[in-house]
PDB file of C-alpha atoms and ligand atoms in Angstrom:
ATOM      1  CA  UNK A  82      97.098 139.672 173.818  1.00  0.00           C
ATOM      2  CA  UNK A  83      94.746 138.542 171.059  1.00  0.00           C
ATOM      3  CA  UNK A  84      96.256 140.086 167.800  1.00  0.00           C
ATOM      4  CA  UNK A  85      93.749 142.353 165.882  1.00  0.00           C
ATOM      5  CA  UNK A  86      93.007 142.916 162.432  1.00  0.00           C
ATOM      6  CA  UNK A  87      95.846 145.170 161.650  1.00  0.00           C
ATOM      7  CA  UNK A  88      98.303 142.903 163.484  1.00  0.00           C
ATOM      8  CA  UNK A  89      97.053 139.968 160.758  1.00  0.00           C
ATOM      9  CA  UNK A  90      97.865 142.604 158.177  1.00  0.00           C
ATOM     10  CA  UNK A  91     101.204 142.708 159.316  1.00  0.00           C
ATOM     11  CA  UNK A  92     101.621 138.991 159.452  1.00  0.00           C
ATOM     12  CA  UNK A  93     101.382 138.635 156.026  1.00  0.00           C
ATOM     13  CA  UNK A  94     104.091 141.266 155.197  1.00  0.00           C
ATOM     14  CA  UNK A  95     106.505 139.784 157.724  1.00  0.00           C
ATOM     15  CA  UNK A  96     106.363 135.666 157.287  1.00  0.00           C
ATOM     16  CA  UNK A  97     109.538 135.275 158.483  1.00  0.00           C
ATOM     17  CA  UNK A  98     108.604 136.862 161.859  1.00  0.00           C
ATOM     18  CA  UNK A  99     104.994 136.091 162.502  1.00  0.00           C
ATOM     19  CA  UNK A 100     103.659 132.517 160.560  1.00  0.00           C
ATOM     20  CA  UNK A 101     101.584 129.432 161.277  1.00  0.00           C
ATOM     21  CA  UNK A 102     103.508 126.006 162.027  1.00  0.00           C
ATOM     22  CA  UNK A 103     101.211 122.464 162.362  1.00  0.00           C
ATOM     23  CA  UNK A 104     102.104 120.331 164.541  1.00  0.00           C
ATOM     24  CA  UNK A 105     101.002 116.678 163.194  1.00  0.00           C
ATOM     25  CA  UNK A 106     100.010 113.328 165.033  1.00  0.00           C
ATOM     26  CA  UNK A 107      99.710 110.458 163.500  1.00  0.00           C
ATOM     27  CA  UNK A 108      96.773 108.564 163.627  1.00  0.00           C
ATOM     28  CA  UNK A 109      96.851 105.382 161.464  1.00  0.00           C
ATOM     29  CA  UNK A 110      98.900 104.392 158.373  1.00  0.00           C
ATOM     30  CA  UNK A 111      98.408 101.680 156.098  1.00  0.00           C
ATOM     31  CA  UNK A 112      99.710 101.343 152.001  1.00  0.00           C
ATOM     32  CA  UNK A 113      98.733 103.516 149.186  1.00  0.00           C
ATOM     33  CA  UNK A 114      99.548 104.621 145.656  1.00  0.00           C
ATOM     34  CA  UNK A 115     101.386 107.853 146.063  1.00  0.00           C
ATOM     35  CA  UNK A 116     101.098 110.159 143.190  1.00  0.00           C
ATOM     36  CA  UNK A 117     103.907 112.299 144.185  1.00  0.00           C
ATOM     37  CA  UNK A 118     106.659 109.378 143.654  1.00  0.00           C
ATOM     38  CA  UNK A 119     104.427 107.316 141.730  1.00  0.00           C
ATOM     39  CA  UNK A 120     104.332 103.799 143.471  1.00  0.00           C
ATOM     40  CA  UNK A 121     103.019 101.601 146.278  1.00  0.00           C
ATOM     41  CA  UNK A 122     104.111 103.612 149.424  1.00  0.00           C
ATOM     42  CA  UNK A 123     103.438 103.491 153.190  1.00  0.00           C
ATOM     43  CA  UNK A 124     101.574 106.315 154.401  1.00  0.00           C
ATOM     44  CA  UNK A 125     100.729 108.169 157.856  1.00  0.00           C
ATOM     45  CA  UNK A 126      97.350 109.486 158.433  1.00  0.00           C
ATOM     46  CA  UNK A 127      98.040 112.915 159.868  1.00  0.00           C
ATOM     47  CA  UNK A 128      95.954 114.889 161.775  1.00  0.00           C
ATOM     48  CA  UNK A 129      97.190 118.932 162.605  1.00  0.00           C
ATOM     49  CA  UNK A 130      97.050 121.299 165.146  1.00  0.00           C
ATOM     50  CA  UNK A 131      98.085 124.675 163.982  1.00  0.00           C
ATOM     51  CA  UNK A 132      99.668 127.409 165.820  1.00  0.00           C
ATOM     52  CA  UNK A 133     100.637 130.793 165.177  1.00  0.00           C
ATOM     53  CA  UNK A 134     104.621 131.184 165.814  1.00  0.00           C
ATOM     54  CA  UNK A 135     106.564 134.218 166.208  1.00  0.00           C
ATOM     55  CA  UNK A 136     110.318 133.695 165.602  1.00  0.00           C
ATOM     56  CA  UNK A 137     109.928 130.232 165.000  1.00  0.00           C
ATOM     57  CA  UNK A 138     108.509 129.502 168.589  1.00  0.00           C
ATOM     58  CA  UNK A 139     104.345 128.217 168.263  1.00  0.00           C
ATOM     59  CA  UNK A 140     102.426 131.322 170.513  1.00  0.00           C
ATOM     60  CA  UNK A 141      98.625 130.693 169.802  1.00  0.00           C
ATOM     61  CA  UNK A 142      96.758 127.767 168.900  1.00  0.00           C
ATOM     62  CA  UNK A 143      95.000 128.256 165.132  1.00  0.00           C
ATOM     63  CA  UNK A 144      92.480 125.188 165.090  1.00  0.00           C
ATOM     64  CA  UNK A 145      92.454 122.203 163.773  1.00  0.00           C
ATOM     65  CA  UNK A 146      93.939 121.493 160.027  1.00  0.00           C
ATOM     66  CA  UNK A 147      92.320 119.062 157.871  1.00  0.00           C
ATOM     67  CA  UNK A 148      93.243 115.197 158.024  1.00  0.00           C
ATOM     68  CA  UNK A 149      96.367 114.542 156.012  1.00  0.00           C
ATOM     69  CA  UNK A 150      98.414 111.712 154.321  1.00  0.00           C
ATOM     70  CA  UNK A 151     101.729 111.491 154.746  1.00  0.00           C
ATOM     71  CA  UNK A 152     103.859 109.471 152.156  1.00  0.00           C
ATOM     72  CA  UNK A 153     106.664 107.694 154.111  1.00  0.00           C
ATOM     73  CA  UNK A 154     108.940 108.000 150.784  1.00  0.00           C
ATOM     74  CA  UNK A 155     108.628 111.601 149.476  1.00  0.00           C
ATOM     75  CA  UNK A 156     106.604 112.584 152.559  1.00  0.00           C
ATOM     76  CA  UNK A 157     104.173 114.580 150.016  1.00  0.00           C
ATOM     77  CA  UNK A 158     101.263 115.570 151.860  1.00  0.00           C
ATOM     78  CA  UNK A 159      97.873 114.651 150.580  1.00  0.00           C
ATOM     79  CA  UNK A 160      93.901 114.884 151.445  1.00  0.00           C
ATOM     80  CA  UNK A 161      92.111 111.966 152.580  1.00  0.00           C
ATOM     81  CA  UNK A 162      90.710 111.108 149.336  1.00  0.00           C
ATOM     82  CA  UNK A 163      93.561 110.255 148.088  1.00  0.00           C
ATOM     83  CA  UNK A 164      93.221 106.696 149.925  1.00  0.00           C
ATOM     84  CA  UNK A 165      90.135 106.056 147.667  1.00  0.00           C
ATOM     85  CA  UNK A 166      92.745 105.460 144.204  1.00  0.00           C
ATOM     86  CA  UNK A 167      93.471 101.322 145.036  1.00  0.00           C
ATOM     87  CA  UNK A 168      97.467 100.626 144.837  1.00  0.00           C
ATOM     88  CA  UNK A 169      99.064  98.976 141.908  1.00  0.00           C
ATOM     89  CA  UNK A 170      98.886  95.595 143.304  1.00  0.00           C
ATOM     90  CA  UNK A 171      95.004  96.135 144.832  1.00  0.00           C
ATOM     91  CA  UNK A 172      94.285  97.459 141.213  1.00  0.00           C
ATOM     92  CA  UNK A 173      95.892  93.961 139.170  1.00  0.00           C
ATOM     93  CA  UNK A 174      94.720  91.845 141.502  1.00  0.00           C
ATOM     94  CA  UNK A 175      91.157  93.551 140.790  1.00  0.00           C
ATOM     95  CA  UNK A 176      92.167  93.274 136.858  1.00  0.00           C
ATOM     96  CA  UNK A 177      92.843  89.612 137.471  1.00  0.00           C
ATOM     97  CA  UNK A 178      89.759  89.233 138.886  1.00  0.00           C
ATOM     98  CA  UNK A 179      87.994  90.784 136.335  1.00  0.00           C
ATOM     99  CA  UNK A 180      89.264  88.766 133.636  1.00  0.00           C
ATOM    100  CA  UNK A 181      88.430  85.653 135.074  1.00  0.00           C
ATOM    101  CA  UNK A 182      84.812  85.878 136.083  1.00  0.00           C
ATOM    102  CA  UNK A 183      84.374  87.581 132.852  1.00  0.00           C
ATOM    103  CA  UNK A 184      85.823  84.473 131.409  1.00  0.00           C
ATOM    104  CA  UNK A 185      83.786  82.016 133.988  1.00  0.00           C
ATOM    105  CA  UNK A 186      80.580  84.143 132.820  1.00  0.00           C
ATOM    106  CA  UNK A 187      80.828  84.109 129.023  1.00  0.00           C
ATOM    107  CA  UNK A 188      82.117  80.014 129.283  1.00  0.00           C
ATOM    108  CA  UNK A 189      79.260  79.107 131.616  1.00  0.00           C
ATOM    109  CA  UNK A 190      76.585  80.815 129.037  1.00  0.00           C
ATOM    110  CA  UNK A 191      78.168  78.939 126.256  1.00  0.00           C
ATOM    111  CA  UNK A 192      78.836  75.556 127.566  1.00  0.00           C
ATOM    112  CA  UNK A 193      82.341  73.951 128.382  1.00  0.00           C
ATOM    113  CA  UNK A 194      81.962  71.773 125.210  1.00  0.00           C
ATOM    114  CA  UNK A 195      84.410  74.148 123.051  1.00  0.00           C
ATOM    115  CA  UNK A 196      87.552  72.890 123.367  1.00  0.00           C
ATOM    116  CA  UNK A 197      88.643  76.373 121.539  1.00  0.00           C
ATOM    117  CA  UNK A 198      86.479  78.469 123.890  1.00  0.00           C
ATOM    118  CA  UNK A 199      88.595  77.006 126.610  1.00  0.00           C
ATOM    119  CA  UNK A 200      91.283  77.639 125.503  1.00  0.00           C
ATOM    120  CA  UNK A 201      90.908  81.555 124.296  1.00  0.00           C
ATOM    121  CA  UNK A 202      89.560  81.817 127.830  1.00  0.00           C
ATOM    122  CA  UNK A 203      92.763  80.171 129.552  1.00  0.00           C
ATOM    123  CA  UNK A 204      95.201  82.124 127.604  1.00  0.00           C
ATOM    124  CA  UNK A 205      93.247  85.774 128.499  1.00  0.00           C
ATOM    125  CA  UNK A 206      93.164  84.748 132.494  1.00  0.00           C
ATOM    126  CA  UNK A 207      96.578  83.619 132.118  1.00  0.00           C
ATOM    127  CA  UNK A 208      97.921  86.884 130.303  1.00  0.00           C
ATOM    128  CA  UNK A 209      95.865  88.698 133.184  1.00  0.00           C
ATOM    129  CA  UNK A 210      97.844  87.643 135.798  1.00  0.00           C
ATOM    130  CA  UNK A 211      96.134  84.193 136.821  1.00  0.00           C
ATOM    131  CA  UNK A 212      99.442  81.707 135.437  1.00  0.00           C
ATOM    132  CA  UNK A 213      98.204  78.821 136.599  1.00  0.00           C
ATOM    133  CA  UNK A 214      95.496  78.882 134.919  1.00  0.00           C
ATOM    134  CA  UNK A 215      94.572  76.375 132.702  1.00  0.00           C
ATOM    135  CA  UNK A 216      91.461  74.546 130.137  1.00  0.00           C
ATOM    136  CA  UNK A 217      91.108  72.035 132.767  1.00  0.00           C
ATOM    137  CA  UNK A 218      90.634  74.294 135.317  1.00  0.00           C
ATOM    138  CA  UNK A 219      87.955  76.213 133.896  1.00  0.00           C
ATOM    139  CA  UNK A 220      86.191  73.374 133.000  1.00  0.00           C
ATOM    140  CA  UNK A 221      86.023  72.291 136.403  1.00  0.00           C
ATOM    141  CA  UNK A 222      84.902  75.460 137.353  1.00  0.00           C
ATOM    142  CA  UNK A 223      82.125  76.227 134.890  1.00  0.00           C
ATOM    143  CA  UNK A 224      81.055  72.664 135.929  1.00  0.00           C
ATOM    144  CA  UNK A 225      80.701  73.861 139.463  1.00  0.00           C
ATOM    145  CA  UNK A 226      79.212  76.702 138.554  1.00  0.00           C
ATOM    146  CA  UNK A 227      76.516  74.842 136.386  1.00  0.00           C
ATOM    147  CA  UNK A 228      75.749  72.452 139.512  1.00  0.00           C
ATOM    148  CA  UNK A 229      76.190  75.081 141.843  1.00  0.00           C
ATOM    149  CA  UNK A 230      72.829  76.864 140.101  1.00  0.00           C
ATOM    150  CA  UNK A 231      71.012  73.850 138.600  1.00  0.00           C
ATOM    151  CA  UNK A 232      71.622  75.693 134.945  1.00  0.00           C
ATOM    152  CA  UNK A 233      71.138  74.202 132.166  1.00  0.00           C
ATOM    153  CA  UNK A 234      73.168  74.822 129.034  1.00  0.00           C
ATOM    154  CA  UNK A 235      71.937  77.617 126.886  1.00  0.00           C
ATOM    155  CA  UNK A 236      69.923  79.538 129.623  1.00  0.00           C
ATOM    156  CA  UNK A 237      70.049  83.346 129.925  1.00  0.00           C
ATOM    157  CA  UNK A 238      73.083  84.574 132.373  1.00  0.00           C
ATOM    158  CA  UNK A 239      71.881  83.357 135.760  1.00  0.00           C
ATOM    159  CA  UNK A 240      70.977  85.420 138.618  1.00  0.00           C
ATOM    160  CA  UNK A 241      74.274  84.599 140.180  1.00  0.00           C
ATOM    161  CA  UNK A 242      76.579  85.377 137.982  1.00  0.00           C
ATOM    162  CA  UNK A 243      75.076  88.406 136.911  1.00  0.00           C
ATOM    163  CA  UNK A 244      75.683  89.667 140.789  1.00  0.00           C
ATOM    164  CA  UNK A 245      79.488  87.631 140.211  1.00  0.00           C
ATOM    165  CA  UNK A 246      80.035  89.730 137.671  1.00  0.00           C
ATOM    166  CA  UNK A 247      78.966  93.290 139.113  1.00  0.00           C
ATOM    167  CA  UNK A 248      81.024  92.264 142.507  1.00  0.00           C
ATOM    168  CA  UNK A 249      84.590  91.651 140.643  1.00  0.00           C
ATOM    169  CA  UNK A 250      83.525  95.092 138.193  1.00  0.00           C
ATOM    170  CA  UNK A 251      81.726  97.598 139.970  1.00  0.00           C
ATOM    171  CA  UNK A 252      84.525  98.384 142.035  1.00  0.00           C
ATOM    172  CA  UNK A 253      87.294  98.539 139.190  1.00  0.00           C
ATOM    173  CA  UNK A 254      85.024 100.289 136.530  1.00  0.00           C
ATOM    174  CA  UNK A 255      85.363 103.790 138.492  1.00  0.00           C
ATOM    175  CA  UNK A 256      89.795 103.110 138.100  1.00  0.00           C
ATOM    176  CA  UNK A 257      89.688 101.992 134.326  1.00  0.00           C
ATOM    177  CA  UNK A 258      89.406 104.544 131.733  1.00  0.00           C
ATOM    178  CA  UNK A 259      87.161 103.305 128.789  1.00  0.00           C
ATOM    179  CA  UNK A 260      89.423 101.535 126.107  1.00  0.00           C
ATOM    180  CA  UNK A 261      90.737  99.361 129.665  1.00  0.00           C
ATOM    181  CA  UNK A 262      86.786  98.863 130.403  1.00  0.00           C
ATOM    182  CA  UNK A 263      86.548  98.362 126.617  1.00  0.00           C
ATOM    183  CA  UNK A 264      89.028  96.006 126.495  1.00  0.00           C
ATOM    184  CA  UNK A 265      87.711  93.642 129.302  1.00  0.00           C
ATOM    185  CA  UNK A 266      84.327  93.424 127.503  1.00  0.00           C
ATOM    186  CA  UNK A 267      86.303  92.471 123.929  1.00  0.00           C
ATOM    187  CA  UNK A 268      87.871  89.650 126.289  1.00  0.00           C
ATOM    188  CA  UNK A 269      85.357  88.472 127.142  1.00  0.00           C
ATOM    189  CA  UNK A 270      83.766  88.875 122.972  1.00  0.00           C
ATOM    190  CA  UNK A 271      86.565  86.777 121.661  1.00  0.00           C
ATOM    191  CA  UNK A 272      85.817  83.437 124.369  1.00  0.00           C
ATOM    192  CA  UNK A 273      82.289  83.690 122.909  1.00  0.00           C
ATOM    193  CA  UNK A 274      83.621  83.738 119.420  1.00  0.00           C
ATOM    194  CA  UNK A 275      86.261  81.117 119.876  1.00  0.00           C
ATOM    195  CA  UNK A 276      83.406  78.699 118.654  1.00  0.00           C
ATOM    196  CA  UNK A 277      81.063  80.532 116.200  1.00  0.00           C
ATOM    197  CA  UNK A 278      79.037  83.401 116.432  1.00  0.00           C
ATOM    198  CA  UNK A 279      77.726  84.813 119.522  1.00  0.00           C
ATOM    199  CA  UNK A 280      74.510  82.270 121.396  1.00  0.00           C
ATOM    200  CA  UNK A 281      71.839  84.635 122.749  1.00  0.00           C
ATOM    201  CA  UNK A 282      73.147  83.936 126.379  1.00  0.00           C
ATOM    202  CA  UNK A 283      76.367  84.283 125.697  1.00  0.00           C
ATOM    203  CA  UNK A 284      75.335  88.004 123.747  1.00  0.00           C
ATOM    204  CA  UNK A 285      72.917  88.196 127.625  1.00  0.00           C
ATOM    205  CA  UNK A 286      76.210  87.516 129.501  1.00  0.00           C
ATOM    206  CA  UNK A 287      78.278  90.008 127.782  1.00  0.00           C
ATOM    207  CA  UNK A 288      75.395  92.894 127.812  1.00  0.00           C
ATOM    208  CA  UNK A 289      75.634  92.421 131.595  1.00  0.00           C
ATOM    209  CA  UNK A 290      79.941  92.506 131.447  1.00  0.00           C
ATOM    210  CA  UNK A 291      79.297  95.821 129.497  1.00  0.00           C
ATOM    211  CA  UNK A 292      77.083  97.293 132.335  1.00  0.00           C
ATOM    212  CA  UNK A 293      78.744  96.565 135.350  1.00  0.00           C
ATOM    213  CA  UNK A 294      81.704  98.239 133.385  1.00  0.00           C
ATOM    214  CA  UNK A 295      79.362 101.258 132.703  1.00  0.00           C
ATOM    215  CA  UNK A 296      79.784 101.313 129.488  1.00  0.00           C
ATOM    216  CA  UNK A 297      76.981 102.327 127.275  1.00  0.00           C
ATOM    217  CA  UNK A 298      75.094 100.060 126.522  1.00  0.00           C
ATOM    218  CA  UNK A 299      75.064 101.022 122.659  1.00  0.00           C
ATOM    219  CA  UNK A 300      78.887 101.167 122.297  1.00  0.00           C
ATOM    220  CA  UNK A 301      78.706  97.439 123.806  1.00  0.00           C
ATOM    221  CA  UNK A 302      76.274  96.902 120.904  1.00  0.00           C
ATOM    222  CA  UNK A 303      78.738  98.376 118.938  1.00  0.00           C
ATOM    223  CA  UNK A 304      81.911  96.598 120.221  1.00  0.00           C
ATOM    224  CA  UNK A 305      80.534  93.153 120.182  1.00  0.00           C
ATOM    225  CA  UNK A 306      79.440  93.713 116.661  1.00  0.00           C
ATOM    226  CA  UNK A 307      82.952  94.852 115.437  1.00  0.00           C
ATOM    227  CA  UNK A 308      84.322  91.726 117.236  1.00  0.00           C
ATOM    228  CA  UNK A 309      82.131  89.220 115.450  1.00  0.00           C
ATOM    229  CA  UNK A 310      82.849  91.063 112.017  1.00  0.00           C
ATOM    230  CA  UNK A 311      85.782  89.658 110.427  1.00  0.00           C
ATOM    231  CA  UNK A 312      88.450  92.803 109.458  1.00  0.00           C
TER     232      UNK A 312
HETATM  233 ZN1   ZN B 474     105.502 109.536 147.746  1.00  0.00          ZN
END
């Protein structure tokens, strides 16, 4: 009954006769970014059972096929992995979030006194997708921030933001190519230089941006350099 080695052989030369159908189940679904039709799309989480068919009809069981994703737009098939890419909205709200804390970070290490600071810092977080945003609301941030951790103006980057800082980038660094990384850290370089030249805790604050975005850490030398040097 079992077919033999020569009977596979055959198979091959006769798909239309002998072939292998999977029969899928779903088991979950949730939103992801499907590259096939390029957007935020609901998907299945397929898992397969595969049988040989002859004539169309399923005759012998073939194991198990690996765990699929179903798009529920283009249906496009896809491995697992795929669910690891965020969607477009996970991805700016991540962006968002980057922005500010970067902002929060650099502000806190150089004191809420600059009114121009502020300001450079409201307009980034605002142009990253935070609208509301505004001077007075930073202020009353970094103020929280600076109670929060008994700072004092002018310290090194604190303990806490440091880990603030690798929380809202760690997990978008892997999803930005470099210029986007670069770009965050050159943000975060112009709130320092709203008011003069870079303080050595706002230059601390920024070295730690430019880690938790993985980038080197001598083209952050580099970058911030080029941002304090007039063109
Ligand atoms: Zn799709």
């Amino acid at each position: 009954m079992l077919p033999g080695r020569g009977r596979d052989d055959r198979t091959a030369r006769l798909p239309r006769v002998v072939g292998t159908r999977t029969a899928w189940t779903p088991i979950g679904d949730g939103e992801f970014f499907c590259p096939g039709c390029g957007g935020d799309r609901n998907y299945q989480r397929l898992t397969g059972r595969r049988r040989l068919t002859v004539l169309g009809v399923p005759v012998l069981p073939r194991g198990e096929s690996a765990p699929t994703v179903e798009c529920a737009a283009c249906r496009g098939h896809y491995g697992t992995e795929i669910l690891d890419h965020p969607t477009t909205t996970r991805f700016s709200a991540m962006l968002r979030d980057a922005v500010h804390t970067v902002a929060l970070a650099v502000l806190t290490a150089g004191g809420t006194s600059s009114r121009t600071a502020l300001e450079t810092a409201a307009v980034a977080v605002r142009a990253a997708g935070f609208e509301d945003c505004t001077e007075e609301r930073l202020s009353a941030l970094v103020e929280a921030v600076e109670a929060d951790t008994g700072r004092i103006h002018g310290e090194p980057c604190v303990p806490g933001l440091a880990i603030e800082l690798h929380e809202a980038l760690d997990p978008l660094a892997p999803h930005l190519a470099a210029p986007g990384r670069e770009s965050i850290l050159l943000t975060g370089a112009r709130i320092a230089l709203a008011d003069g030249p870079y303080t050595p805790a706002e230059r601390d604050a920024l070295a730690t941006v430019g880690a938790a975005l993985t980038l080197p850490s001598a083209d952050v030398s580099r970058l911030l350099h080029s941002a304090g040097t007039p063109s």
